[in-house]
N, CA, C and O of each residue as an XYZ file, in Angstrom:
316
protein
N      -2.000      6.271      8.316
C      -0.697      5.815      8.727
C      -0.856      5.129     10.068
O      -1.429      5.700     10.996
N      -0.356      3.913     10.179
C      -0.401      3.196     11.435
C       1.008      3.115     11.993
O       1.958      2.836     11.262
N       1.142      3.360     13.290
C       2.456      3.366     13.911
C       2.407      2.534     15.187
O       1.515      2.717     16.016
N       3.350      1.635     15.345
C       3.466      0.838     16.556
C       4.052      1.696     17.670
O       4.528      2.805     17.424
N       4.014      1.183     18.892
C       4.563      1.940     20.004
C       6.073      2.082     19.935
O       6.637      2.921     20.637
N       6.747      1.285     19.108
C       8.188      1.463     18.919
C       8.493      2.391     17.746
O       9.656      2.595     17.396
N       7.445      2.953     17.140
C       7.629      3.949     16.092
C       7.686      3.405     14.687
O       7.910      4.175     13.754
N       7.493      2.110     14.490
C       7.578      1.541     13.146
C       6.202      1.272     12.585
O       5.224      1.168     13.325
N       6.133      1.162     11.281
C       4.895      0.858     10.582
C       4.475     -0.577     10.865
O       5.308     -1.420     11.198
N       3.184     -0.852     10.732
C       2.678     -2.198     10.948
C       3.336     -3.194      9.992
O       3.788     -4.250     10.434
N       3.403     -2.887      8.702
C       4.087     -3.743      7.729
C       5.480     -3.182      7.515
O       5.636     -2.108      6.934
N       6.476     -3.889      7.971
C       7.837     -3.365      7.933
C       8.327     -3.050      6.523
O       9.156     -2.156      6.354
N       7.835     -3.764      5.500
C       8.283     -3.463      4.145
C       7.648     -2.182      3.594
O       8.037     -1.712      2.525
N       6.690     -1.622      4.305
C       6.101     -0.356      3.903
C       6.510      0.787      4.841
O       5.949      1.879      4.765
N       7.473      0.543      5.712
C       7.925      1.563      6.659
C       8.461      2.776      5.904
O       9.288      2.646      5.001
N       7.986      3.932      6.279
C       8.413      5.166      5.635
C       9.134      6.094      6.602
O       9.669      7.123      6.189
N       9.153      5.753      7.848
C       9.833      6.581      8.827
C       9.561      6.079     10.228
O       8.823      5.117     10.440
N      10.180      6.763     11.178
C      10.020      6.440     12.589
C       9.577      7.709     13.300
O      10.246      8.739     13.213
N       8.474      7.640     13.991
C       7.890      8.824     14.611
C       8.809      9.452     15.658
O       8.693     10.641     15.954
N       9.719      8.656     16.217
C      10.632      9.180     17.233
C      11.901      9.784     16.647
O      12.570     10.580     17.306
N      12.236      9.416     15.420
C      13.473      9.906     14.813
C      13.261     10.858     13.645
O      14.130     11.684     13.365
N      12.139     10.765     12.965
C      11.928     11.530     11.739
C      10.885     12.626     11.940
O       9.975     12.497     12.759
N      11.036     13.684     11.190
C      10.050     14.771     11.199
C       8.801     14.279     10.463
O       8.861     13.938      9.282
N       7.674     14.247     11.172
C       6.441     13.682     10.611
C       5.998     14.420      9.356
O       5.495     13.788      8.427
N       6.167     15.723      9.300
C       5.771     16.498      8.125
C       6.639     16.139      6.917
O       6.137     15.994      5.802
N       7.941     15.998      7.150
C       8.844     15.633      6.056
C       8.506     14.237      5.535
O       8.503     14.006      4.326
N       8.222     13.311      6.443
C       7.850     11.952      6.043
C       6.582     11.996      5.204
O       6.520     11.374      4.144
N       5.582     12.717      5.662
C       4.307     12.787      4.948
C       4.460     13.414      3.565
O       3.848     12.949      2.604
N       5.264     14.455      3.457
C       5.420     15.167      2.192
C       6.380     14.492      1.216
O       6.160     14.539      0.005
N       7.441     13.867      1.723
C       8.507     13.382      0.852
C       8.536     11.868      0.655
O       9.181     11.378     -0.272
N       7.859     11.143      1.497
C       7.909      9.682      1.390
C       6.533      9.156      0.983
O       5.720      9.919      0.461
N       6.270      7.937      1.200
C       5.007      7.301      0.818
C       4.804      7.306     -0.697
O       3.670      7.337     -1.174
N       5.893      7.276     -1.445
C       5.787      7.252     -2.903
C       5.057      6.002     -3.386
O       4.335      6.048     -4.382
N       5.243      4.887     -2.685
C       4.557      3.649     -3.033
C       3.043      3.821     -2.962
O       2.307      3.187     -3.719
N       2.590      4.657     -2.075
C       1.153      4.887     -1.939
C       0.650      5.943     -2.927
O      -0.524      5.938     -3.296
N       1.514      6.824     -3.343
C       1.117      7.886     -4.283
C       1.125      7.395     -5.727
O       0.275      7.787     -6.527
N       2.089      6.533     -6.056
C       2.184      5.965     -7.408
C       1.851      4.482     -7.297
O       2.697      3.683     -6.897
N       0.643      4.117     -7.644
C       0.153      2.757     -7.469
C       0.423      1.858     -8.684
O      -0.094      0.743     -8.748
N       1.218      2.327     -9.637
C       1.452      1.537    -10.848
C       2.072      0.172    -10.546
O       1.886     -0.765    -11.322
N       2.796      0.041     -9.448
C       3.397     -1.242     -9.095
C       2.337     -2.305     -8.800
O       2.646     -3.496     -8.796
N       1.104     -1.892     -8.554
C       0.044     -2.849     -8.243
C      -0.638     -3.412     -9.488
O      -1.341     -4.419     -9.407
N      -0.438     -2.779    -10.621
C      -1.137     -3.205    -11.846
C      -0.354     -4.288    -12.568
O       0.252     -4.054    -13.614
N      -0.380     -5.456    -11.995
C       0.303     -6.607    -12.575
C      -0.441     -7.858    -12.148
O      -1.297     -7.816    -11.264
N      -0.111     -8.956    -12.776
C      -0.766    -10.222    -12.448
C      -2.262    -10.144    -12.668
O      -2.723     -9.695    -13.717
N      -3.010    -10.577    -11.687
C      -4.468    -10.612    -11.759
C      -5.073     -9.220    -11.987
O      -6.126     -9.098    -12.612
N      -4.422     -8.192    -11.492
C      -4.957     -6.826    -11.600
C      -4.675     -6.167    -12.953
O      -5.294     -5.158    -13.290
N      -3.755     -6.725    -13.720
C      -3.320     -6.094    -14.963
C      -4.468     -5.814    -15.923
O      -4.470     -4.785    -16.599
N      -5.435     -6.707    -15.991
C      -6.542     -6.550    -16.944
C      -7.899     -6.463    -16.247
O      -8.935     -6.723    -16.858
N      -7.886     -6.100    -14.976
C      -9.127     -6.029    -14.212
C      -9.962     -4.824    -14.656
O      -9.440     -3.718    -14.797
N     -11.243     -5.043    -14.871
C     -12.118     -3.970    -15.359
C     -12.424     -2.910    -14.311
O     -12.899     -1.830    -14.664
N     -12.167     -3.180    -13.030
C     -12.435     -2.180    -11.985
C     -11.154     -1.608    -11.376
O     -11.213     -0.890    -10.379
N      -9.994     -1.921    -11.968
C      -8.725     -1.431    -11.431
C      -8.708      0.094    -11.307
O      -8.162      0.625    -10.340
N      -9.283      0.785    -12.246
C      -9.247      2.259    -12.210
C      -9.941      2.818    -10.979
O      -9.694      3.963    -10.601
N     -10.794      2.041    -10.356
C     -11.484      2.491     -9.143
C     -10.699      2.151     -7.871
O     -10.665      2.945     -6.931
N     -10.084      0.999     -7.846
C      -9.405      0.575     -6.614
C      -7.900      0.825     -6.637
O      -7.310      1.108     -5.594
N      -7.272      0.726     -7.801
C      -5.835      0.916     -7.969
C      -5.019      0.078     -6.983
O      -4.021      0.545     -6.434
N      -5.446     -1.143     -6.770
C      -4.700     -2.039     -5.892
C      -4.739     -1.606     -4.437
O      -3.760     -1.773     -3.710
N      -5.844     -1.063     -4.019
C      -5.972     -0.477     -2.681
C      -5.986     -1.516     -1.566
O      -5.548     -2.651     -1.756
N      -6.486     -1.123     -0.421
C      -6.548     -1.975      0.755
C      -7.421     -3.203      0.585
O      -7.435     -4.067      1.462
N      -8.151     -3.305     -0.522
C      -8.912     -4.527     -0.790
C      -7.997     -5.656     -1.243
O      -8.466     -6.758     -1.529
N      -6.729     -5.401     -1.308
C      -5.760     -6.379     -1.789
C      -4.754     -6.721     -0.699
O      -4.411     -5.882      0.133
N      -4.298     -7.940     -0.718
C      -3.280     -8.403      0.207
C      -2.062     -8.801     -0.610
O      -2.151     -9.645     -1.501
N      -0.921     -8.188     -0.301
C       0.323     -8.454     -1.018
C       1.319     -9.135     -0.088
O       1.284     -8.939      1.126
N       2.204     -9.934     -0.670
C       3.259    -10.527      0.137
C       4.429     -9.542      0.227
O       4.343     -8.421     -0.275
N       5.509     -9.962      0.863
C       6.654     -9.074      1.060
C       7.379     -8.734     -0.233
O       8.204     -7.821     -0.256
N       7.081     -9.459     -1.316
C       7.682     -9.190     -2.626
C       6.715     -8.467     -3.554
O       6.912     -8.441     -4.768
N       5.671     -7.881     -2.977
C       4.656     -7.114     -3.712
C       3.859     -7.962     -4.697
O       3.327     -7.435     -5.674
N       3.771     -9.254     -4.457
C       2.964    -10.137     -5.286
C       1.581    -10.245     -4.661
O       1.452    -10.356     -3.442
N       0.566    -10.215     -5.482
C      -0.807    -10.282     -5.005
C      -1.120    -11.647     -4.413
O      -0.948    -12.677     -5.064
N      -1.580    -11.638     -3.173
C      -2.014    -12.873     -2.518
C      -3.517    -13.033     -2.619
O      -4.023    -14.141     -2.792
N      -4.232    -11.917     -2.509
C      -5.688    -11.999     -2.503
C      -6.303    -10.660     -2.896
O      -5.898     -9.609     -2.400
N      -7.277    -10.712     -3.783
C      -8.087     -9.548     -4.117
C      -9.435     -9.752     -3.434
O     -10.228    -10.591     -3.862
N      -9.696     -8.993     -2.378
C     -10.938     -9.170     -1.637
C     -12.148     -8.722     -2.441
O     -13.249     -9.233     -2.235
N     -11.963     -7.782     -3.346
C     -13.059     -7.380     -4.226
C     -13.537     -8.580     -5.043
O     -14.734     -8.851     -5.135
N     -12.579     -9.287     -5.631
C     -12.911    -10.465     -6.442
C     -13.585    -11.531     -5.579
O     -14.535    -12.177     -6.020
N     -13.102    -11.715     -4.362
C     -13.721    -12.699     -3.455
C     -15.152    -12.318     -3.125
O     -16.020    -13.184     -3.012
N     -15.399    -11.021     -2.969
C     -16.763    -10.565     -2.675
C     -17.697    -10.769     -3.857
O     -18.878    -11.066     -3.671
N     -17.183    -10.615     -5.064
C     -18.008    -10.683     -6.268
C     -18.194    -12.111     -6.778
O     -19.156    -12.392     -7.492
N     -17.289    -13.006     -6.420
C     -17.396    -14.408     -6.890
C     -18.450    -15.165     -6.132
O     -18.671    -16.346     -6.396
């Protein structure tokens, strides 16, 4: 979890809480559903990828603010 000095997440569309206003334990246990259920990442280029089961759309991927894949760094490394 990355937190700015103003208490917000680095990517505002992935903000799950504010360290100054929210209980960190409650945030960790009850939020971050997007990170726990990665099914939203299995679309587009990743839908039929043979290594998806290993990465599950992880940090090797760059998404835009609408959750569309901009870049798969794994694919760039292998090409």
